PDB file of C-alpha atoms in Angstrom:
ATOM      1  CA  MET A   1      -0.407   3.176 -18.281  1.00  0.00           C
ATOM      2  CA  ALA A   2      -1.443   4.987 -15.551  1.00  0.00           C
ATOM      3  CA  VAL A   3       0.380   5.033 -12.951  1.00  0.00           C
ATOM      4  CA  ARG A   4      -0.849   5.737  -9.007  1.00  0.00           C
ATOM      5  CA  VAL A   5       2.346   7.445  -7.957  1.00  0.00           C
ATOM      6  CA  LEU A   6       2.603   8.044  -4.118  1.00  0.00           C
ATOM      7  CA  LEU A   7       5.043  10.366  -3.937  1.00  0.00           C
ATOM      8  CA  VAL A   8       7.192  10.575  -0.682  1.00  0.00           C
ATOM      9  CA  GLU A   9       8.443  14.104  -0.932  1.00  0.00           C
ATOM     10  CA  ASP A  10       9.016  17.734   1.935  1.00  0.00           C
ATOM     11  CA  ASP A  11      10.474  19.280  -1.247  1.00  0.00           C
ATOM     12  CA  ASP A  12       7.221  21.799  -2.351  1.00  0.00           C
ATOM     13  CA  GLY A  13       9.288  23.177  -4.993  1.00  0.00           C
ATOM     14  CA  VAL A  14      10.331  19.276  -6.382  1.00  0.00           C
ATOM     15  CA  ALA A  15       7.536  18.474  -5.575  1.00  0.00           C
ATOM     16  CA  ASP A  16       5.383  20.624  -7.760  1.00  0.00           C
ATOM     17  CA  ALA A  17       7.892  19.810 -10.279  1.00  0.00           C
ATOM     18  CA  LEU A  18       6.892  16.158 -10.445  1.00  0.00           C
ATOM     19  CA  VAL A  19       3.462  16.020  -9.422  1.00  0.00           C
ATOM     20  CA  ASP A  20       3.232  18.694 -12.784  1.00  0.00           C
ATOM     21  CA  SER A  21       4.982  15.967 -14.576  1.00  0.00           C
ATOM     22  CA  LEU A  22       3.631  12.968 -14.155  1.00  0.00           C
ATOM     23  CA  GLY A  23       0.411  14.500 -14.659  1.00  0.00           C
ATOM     24  CA  ALA A  24       1.191  15.398 -17.553  1.00  0.00           C
ATOM     25  CA  HIS A  25       2.645  12.207 -18.741  1.00  0.00           C
ATOM     26  CA  GLY A  26      -0.751  10.208 -17.536  1.00  0.00           C
ATOM     27  CA  HIS A  27       0.096   9.101 -14.324  1.00  0.00           C
ATOM     28  CA  GLU A  28      -1.748   9.635 -10.874  1.00  0.00           C
ATOM     29  CA  PRO A  29       0.570  11.037  -8.332  1.00  0.00           C
ATOM     30  CA  THR A  30      -0.536  12.373  -5.148  1.00  0.00           C
ATOM     31  CA  ARG A  31       2.088  13.244  -3.154  1.00  0.00           C
ATOM     32  CA  VAL A  32       2.694  13.404   0.940  1.00  0.00           C
ATOM     33  CA  LYS A  33       5.724  15.347   2.702  1.00  0.00           C
ATOM     34  CA  ARG A  34       6.386  12.491   5.779  1.00  0.00           C
ATOM     35  CA  GLY A  35       7.431   9.387   6.141  1.00  0.00           C
ATOM     36  CA  GLU A  36       4.733   7.994   9.027  1.00  0.00           C
ATOM     37  CA  ASP A  37       2.097  10.017   6.220  1.00  0.00           C
ATOM     38  CA  ALA A  38       3.888   7.675   3.912  1.00  0.00           C
ATOM     39  CA  LEU A  39       3.063   3.847   5.249  1.00  0.00           C
ATOM     40  CA  LEU A  40      -0.631   4.961   5.900  1.00  0.00           C
ATOM     41  CA  ALA A  41      -1.121   6.060   2.355  1.00  0.00           C
ATOM     42  CA  HIS A  42       1.098   3.694   0.488  1.00  0.00           C
ATOM     43  CA  ARG A  43      -2.049   0.714  -0.163  1.00  0.00           C
ATOM     44  CA  GLU A  44      -3.352   3.690  -2.727  1.00  0.00           C
ATOM     45  CA  ALA A  45       0.147   3.545  -4.966  1.00  0.00           C
ATOM     46  CA  ASP A  46       1.378   1.237  -7.687  1.00  0.00           C
ATOM     47  CA  LEU A  47       4.901   2.745  -7.034  1.00  0.00           C
ATOM     48  CA  ALA A  48       6.141   4.769  -4.577  1.00  0.00           C
ATOM     49  CA  LEU A  49       8.376   7.948  -5.487  1.00  0.00           C
ATOM     50  CA  LEU A  50      10.570   8.165  -1.867  1.00  0.00           C
ATOM     51  CA  ASP A  51      12.879  10.660  -0.904  1.00  0.00           C
ATOM     52  CA  LEU A  52      15.318   9.415   2.001  1.00  0.00           C
ATOM     53  CA  GLY A  53      15.365  13.434   3.678  1.00  0.00           C
ATOM     54  CA  LEU A  54      12.162  13.290   5.423  1.00  0.00           C
ATOM     55  CA  PRO A  55      11.206  15.530   8.262  1.00  0.00           C
ATOM     56  CA  ASP A  56       9.654  12.709  10.637  1.00  0.00           C
ATOM     57  CA  LEU A  57      11.652   9.876   9.002  1.00  0.00           C
ATOM     58  CA  ASP A  58      15.080   8.829   7.622  1.00  0.00           C
ATOM     59  CA  GLY A  59      13.665   7.023   4.053  1.00  0.00           C
ATOM     60  CA  LEU A  60      15.239   3.915   4.356  1.00  0.00           C
ATOM     61  CA  GLU A  61      13.667   3.965   7.829  1.00  0.00           C
ATOM     62  CA  VAL A  62      10.657   3.977   6.017  1.00  0.00           C
ATOM     63  CA  LEU A  63      11.634   2.129   3.586  1.00  0.00           C
ATOM     64  CA  ARG A  64      12.105  -0.964   5.665  1.00  0.00           C
ATOM     65  CA  LYS A  65       9.038  -0.173   7.987  1.00  0.00           C
ATOM     66  CA  LEU A  66       7.396  -0.461   4.236  1.00  0.00           C
ATOM     67  CA  ARG A  67       8.915  -3.896   3.155  1.00  0.00           C
ATOM     68  CA  ALA A  68       7.849  -5.235   6.232  1.00  0.00           C
ATOM     69  CA  VAL A  69       3.817  -4.500   5.677  1.00  0.00           C
ATOM     70  CA  SER A  70       3.750  -4.513   1.416  1.00  0.00           C
ATOM     71  CA  THR A  71       5.541  -6.011  -1.503  1.00  0.00           C
ATOM     72  CA  LEU A  72       4.718  -1.693  -3.253  1.00  0.00           C
ATOM     73  CA  PRO A  73       7.193  -1.036  -5.314  1.00  0.00           C
ATOM     74  CA  VAL A  74       9.779   1.410  -4.572  1.00  0.00           C
ATOM     75  CA  ILE A  75      12.133   4.002  -6.541  1.00  0.00           C
ATOM     76  CA  VAL A  76      14.036   6.110  -4.244  1.00  0.00           C
ATOM     77  CA  LEU A  77      15.104   9.398  -5.262  1.00  0.00           C
ATOM     78  CA  THR A  78      16.790  11.454  -3.538  1.00  0.00           C
ATOM     79  CA  ALA A  79      20.074  14.099  -3.296  1.00  0.00           C
ATOM     80  CA  ARG A  80      21.959  11.018  -1.170  1.00  0.00           C
ATOM     81  CA  GLY A  81      24.007   9.719  -3.917  1.00  0.00           C
ATOM     82  CA  ASP A  82      27.183   8.117  -1.334  1.00  0.00           C
ATOM     83  CA  GLU A  83      27.442   4.114  -1.889  1.00  0.00           C
ATOM     84  CA  ARG A  84      26.464   3.440   1.958  1.00  0.00           C
ATOM     85  CA  SER A  85      23.359   4.862   1.385  1.00  0.00           C
ATOM     86  CA  VAL A  86      22.862   3.223  -2.689  1.00  0.00           C
ATOM     87  CA  VAL A  87      23.464  -0.283  -0.806  1.00  0.00           C
ATOM     88  CA  ARG A  88      21.308  -0.403   2.503  1.00  0.00           C
ATOM     89  CA  GLY A  89      18.518   1.462   0.211  1.00  0.00           C
ATOM     90  CA  LEU A  90      18.870  -1.747  -2.520  1.00  0.00           C
ATOM     91  CA  ARG A  91      19.304  -3.951  -0.067  1.00  0.00           C
ATOM     92  CA  LEU A  92      16.325  -2.712   2.405  1.00  0.00           C
ATOM     93  CA  GLY A  93      14.065  -3.600  -0.796  1.00  0.00           C
ATOM     94  CA  ALA A  94      14.643  -0.925  -2.838  1.00  0.00           C
ATOM     95  CA  ASP A  95      13.382  -1.734  -6.817  1.00  0.00           C
ATOM     96  CA  ASP A  96      16.106   0.817  -8.234  1.00  0.00           C
ATOM     97  CA  TYR A  97      17.483   3.955  -6.552  1.00  0.00           C
ATOM     98  CA  LEU A  98      17.917   7.414  -8.557  1.00  0.00           C
ATOM     99  CA  VAL A  99      20.269  10.301  -7.595  1.00  0.00           C
ATOM    100  CA  LYS A 100      18.731  14.283  -7.837  1.00  0.00           C
ATOM    101  CA  PRO A 101      19.163  16.032 -10.082  1.00  0.00           C
ATOM    102  CA  VAL A 102      16.711  12.577 -12.291  1.00  0.00           C
ATOM    103  CA  ARG A 103      15.909  13.919 -16.126  1.00  0.00           C
ATOM    104  CA  LEU A 104      12.215  13.493 -16.671  1.00  0.00           C
ATOM    105  CA  SER A 105      12.822  11.078 -19.292  1.00  0.00           C
ATOM    106  CA  GLU A 106      14.781   8.626 -17.572  1.00  0.00           C
ATOM    107  CA  LEU A 107      12.308   8.807 -14.189  1.00  0.00           C
ATOM    108  CA  LEU A 108       9.457   8.207 -16.722  1.00  0.00           C
ATOM    109  CA  ALA A 109      11.477   4.957 -18.221  1.00  0.00           C
ATOM    110  CA  ARG A 110      12.450   3.859 -14.712  1.00  0.00           C
ATOM    111  CA  ILE A 111       8.956   4.213 -13.655  1.00  0.00           C
ATOM    112  CA  GLU A 112       7.761   2.000 -17.086  1.00  0.00           C
ATOM    113  CA  ALA A 113       9.915  -0.935 -16.060  1.00  0.00           C
ATOM    114  CA  VAL A 114       9.865  -1.229 -11.993  1.00  0.00           C
ATOM    115  CA  THR A 115       5.744  -1.407 -12.749  1.00  0.00           C
ATOM    116  CA  ARG A 116       6.736  -3.670 -15.176  1.00  0.00           C
ATOM    117  CA  ARG A 117       9.025  -6.133 -13.215  1.00  0.00           C
ATOM    118  CA  ALA A 118       6.561  -6.052 -11.145  1.00  0.00           C
ATOM    119  CA  ALA A 119       3.016  -6.694 -13.163  1.00  0.00           C
ATOM    120  CA  ALA A 120       5.474  -9.726 -14.455  1.00  0.00           C
ATOM    121  CA  ALA A 121       5.661 -11.706 -10.827  1.00  0.00           C
ATOM    122  CA  ARG A 122       2.464 -10.930  -9.738  1.00  0.00           C
ATOM    123  CA  PRO A 123       0.671 -14.053  -9.774  1.00  0.00           C
ATOM    124  CA  GLY A 124      -2.374 -14.309 -12.685  1.00  0.00           C
ATOM    125  CA  PRO A 125      -6.244 -13.424 -11.427  1.00  0.00           C
ATOM    126  CA  ARG A 126      -6.662 -14.629  -8.225  1.00  0.00           C
ATOM    127  CA  MET A 127     -10.331 -15.284  -6.296  1.00  0.00           C
ATOM    128  CA  VAL A 128     -11.077 -15.926  -3.342  1.00  0.00           C
ATOM    129  CA  VAL A 129     -15.152 -17.498  -2.336  1.00  0.00           C
ATOM    130  CA  VAL A 130     -16.497 -17.831   1.257  1.00  0.00           C
ATOM    131  CA  GLY A 131     -20.260 -18.788   1.509  1.00  0.00           C
ATOM    132  CA  ASP A 132     -21.450 -17.275  -1.685  1.00  0.00           C
ATOM    133  CA  ILE A 133     -19.161 -13.993  -0.769  1.00  0.00           C
ATOM    134  CA  GLU A 134     -16.424 -14.282  -3.833  1.00  0.00           C
ATOM    135  CA  VAL A 135     -13.868 -11.482  -3.775  1.00  0.00           C
ATOM    136  CA  ASP A 136     -11.209 -10.914  -6.702  1.00  0.00           C
ATOM    137  CA  LEU A 137      -8.158  -9.447  -4.937  1.00  0.00           C
ATOM    138  CA  ASP A 138      -6.692  -8.321  -8.527  1.00  0.00           C
ATOM    139  CA  ALA A 139     -10.517  -6.632  -9.835  1.00  0.00           C
ATOM    140  CA  ARG A 140     -11.099  -5.824  -6.601  1.00  0.00           C
ATOM    141  CA  ARG A 141     -14.771  -6.526  -7.113  1.00  0.00           C
ATOM    142  CA  VAL A 142     -16.834  -7.891  -4.360  1.00  0.00           C
ATOM    143  CA  GLU A 143     -19.933  -9.748  -5.217  1.00  0.00           C
ATOM    144  CA  VAL A 144     -22.312 -11.301  -2.035  1.00  0.00           C
ATOM    145  CA  GLY A 145     -24.895 -13.309  -3.716  1.00  0.00           C
ATOM    146  CA  GLY A 146     -24.303 -12.712  -6.936  1.00  0.00           C
ATOM    147  CA  ALA A 147     -24.569  -8.971  -6.287  1.00  0.00           C
ATOM    148  CA  ARG A 148     -22.234  -6.427  -6.481  1.00  0.00           C
ATOM    149  CA  VAL A 149     -21.126  -5.383  -2.984  1.00  0.00           C
ATOM    150  CA  GLU A 150     -19.851  -1.336  -4.112  1.00  0.00           C
ATOM    151  CA  LEU A 151     -16.235  -0.813  -1.509  1.00  0.00           C
ATOM    152  CA  THR A 152     -14.524   1.892   0.036  1.00  0.00           C
ATOM    153  CA  ALA A 153     -10.480   1.873  -0.411  1.00  0.00           C
ATOM    154  CA  LYS A 154     -10.081   0.701   2.785  1.00  0.00           C
ATOM    155  CA  GLU A 155     -13.369  -1.745   3.546  1.00  0.00           C
ATOM    156  CA  PHE A 156     -12.204  -4.489   0.350  1.00  0.00           C
ATOM    157  CA  ALA A 157      -8.130  -3.520   1.776  1.00  0.00           C
ATOM    158  CA  VAL A 158      -9.737  -4.697   5.197  1.00  0.00           C
ATOM    159  CA  LEU A 159     -11.394  -7.831   3.438  1.00  0.00           C
ATOM    160  CA  ALA A 160      -8.447  -8.393   1.410  1.00  0.00           C
ATOM    161  CA  ALA A 161      -6.179  -8.725   4.194  1.00  0.00           C
ATOM    162  CA  LEU A 162      -8.897 -11.601   5.609  1.00  0.00           C
ATOM    163  CA  ALA A 163      -9.482 -13.353   2.321  1.00  0.00           C
ATOM    164  CA  ARG A 164      -6.069 -14.258   1.875  1.00  0.00           C
ATOM    165  CA  ARG A 165      -5.733 -15.917   5.126  1.00  0.00           C
ATOM    166  CA  ALA A 166      -9.584 -17.258   4.772  1.00  0.00           C
ATOM    167  CA  GLY A 167     -10.389 -19.452   7.509  1.00  0.00           C
ATOM    168  CA  THR A 168      -7.442 -18.232   9.697  1.00  0.00           C
ATOM    169  CA  ALA A 169      -7.578 -15.792  12.306  1.00  0.00           C
ATOM    170  CA  VAL A 170      -5.688 -12.846  11.681  1.00  0.00           C
ATOM    171  CA  SER A 171      -4.817 -11.012  14.962  1.00  0.00           C
ATOM    172  CA  ARG A 172      -5.923  -6.864  14.963  1.00  0.00           C
ATOM    173  CA  GLN A 173      -2.052  -5.621  14.392  1.00  0.00           C
ATOM    174  CA  GLN A 174      -1.944  -7.484  11.550  1.00  0.00           C
ATOM    175  CA  LEU A 175      -4.880  -6.057  10.207  1.00  0.00           C
ATOM    176  CA  MET A 176      -3.545  -3.219  11.221  1.00  0.00           C
ATOM    177  CA  ASP A 177       0.003  -3.300   9.784  1.00  0.00           C
ATOM    178  CA  GLU A 178      -1.134  -4.524   6.179  1.00  0.00           C
ATOM    179  CA  VAL A 179      -3.720  -1.989   5.213  1.00  0.00           C
ATOM    180  CA  TRP A 180      -2.362   1.377   7.410  1.00  0.00           C
ATOM    181  CA  GLY A 181       1.231   0.394   6.966  1.00  0.00           C
ATOM    182  CA  ASP A 182       2.063   0.546  10.703  1.00  0.00           C
ATOM    183  CA  ALA A 183      -0.228  -0.789  14.091  1.00  0.00           C
ATOM    184  CA  TYR A 184      -0.759   3.272  15.192  1.00  0.00           C
ATOM    185  CA  VAL A 185      -2.175   3.372  17.946  1.00  0.00           C
ATOM    186  CA  ALA A 186      -4.875   6.302  15.916  1.00  0.00           C
ATOM    187  CA  VAL A 187      -6.164   3.844  13.559  1.00  0.00           C
ATOM    188  CA  SER A 188      -7.100   1.047  16.061  1.00  0.00           C
ATOM    189  CA  ARG A 189     -10.436   2.890  16.034  1.00  0.00           C
ATOM    190  CA  SER A 190     -10.506   2.831  12.687  1.00  0.00           C
ATOM    191  CA  LEU A 191      -9.926  -0.860  12.166  1.00  0.00           C
ATOM    192  CA  ASP A 192     -13.978  -1.069  14.237  1.00  0.00           C
ATOM    193  CA  VAL A 193     -15.326   1.205  12.250  1.00  0.00           C
ATOM    194  CA  HIS A 194     -14.251  -0.085   8.586  1.00  0.00           C
ATOM    195  CA  LEU A 195     -15.471  -3.839  10.342  1.00  0.00           C
ATOM    196  CA  THR A 196     -17.975  -2.838  10.970  1.00  0.00           C
ATOM    197  CA  GLN A 197     -18.851  -1.069   7.673  1.00  0.00           C
ATOM    198  CA  LEU A 198     -17.979  -3.676   6.242  1.00  0.00           C
ATOM    199  CA  ARG A 199     -20.440  -6.077   7.541  1.00  0.00           C
ATOM    200  CA  ALA A 200     -23.354  -4.519   6.627  1.00  0.00           C
ATOM    201  CA  LYS A 201     -22.811  -4.356   3.352  1.00  0.00           C
ATOM    202  CA  LEU A 202     -21.678  -8.332   3.074  1.00  0.00           C
ATOM    203  CA  ARG A 203     -24.803  -9.392   5.021  1.00  0.00           C
ATOM    204  CA  ARG A 204     -22.966 -12.427   6.439  1.00  0.00           C
ATOM    205  CA  PRO A 205     -22.155 -11.835  10.107  1.00  0.00           C
ATOM    206  CA  GLU A 206     -21.725 -15.355   9.891  1.00  0.00           C
ATOM    207  CA  LEU A 207     -18.797 -15.634   7.481  1.00  0.00           C
ATOM    208  CA  LEU A 208     -16.888 -12.576   9.473  1.00  0.00           C
ATOM    209  CA  THR A 209     -16.635 -13.347  13.188  1.00  0.00           C
ATOM    210  CA  THR A 210     -14.350 -11.930  15.761  1.00  0.00           C
ATOM    211  CA  ILE A 211     -12.703 -14.381  17.856  1.00  0.00           C
ATOM    212  CA  ARG A 212     -12.150 -12.056  21.109  1.00  0.00           C
ATOM    213  CA  GLY A 213      -9.319 -10.640  22.788  1.00  0.00           C
ATOM    214  CA  PHE A 214      -7.868 -11.881  19.271  1.00  0.00           C
ATOM    215  CA  GLY A 215      -9.003 -10.362  15.847  1.00  0.00           C
ATOM    216  CA  TYR A 216     -11.025 -11.350  13.341  1.00  0.00           C
ATOM    217  CA  ARG A 217     -11.833 -14.587  10.363  1.00  0.00           C
ATOM    218  CA  LEU A 218     -13.551 -14.734   7.003  1.00  0.00           C
ATOM    219  CA  GLY A 219     -14.810 -18.077   6.950  1.00  0.00           C
ATOM    220  CA  ALA A 220     -14.993 -21.354   8.268  1.00  0.00           C
TER     221      ALA A 220
END
């Protein structure tokens, strides 16, 4: 099964080798160099390979922030093999911890095992229906009045965050945390743009309302 792998690695040589190897084995790797980039990109991945020695944030801090907003499976892949780092990584929520250098066959097997466990832990198909809006959270499919609506990945992520709490007010910060990974000021305007686009595509302004001074709500 192809896995969308977010590779968080600042070493170009290591990253290039991993991207080539993962791609050759049918996976879909995306590489970022910085921890902040990982916090922005994790929504588009099925699993993260996380180095701890990053140029902007310690990898364990990235893991802590990631776990505050996401259940994305994370395999720590690092040269830091001391017992304290291993224990901290696992306690902060890493699904596995590998010390470089690691054999490719073992890495592929760990990716398969972690992905399989994550899939088994997920509940069955989830469908949210609000008025005549149907949101299939697992298939990432949206229909309005029986007609398919095409959304970008970020538009769907915003809608899914609201759909999971349908009928409940969701704050702007919650949405930014969940969709972008951390409530960076820089993405505040981006949230407004995506909500405007989402409203235009859904064509149900009465079902996606703004709560002045707080956030948004999908449904009554």
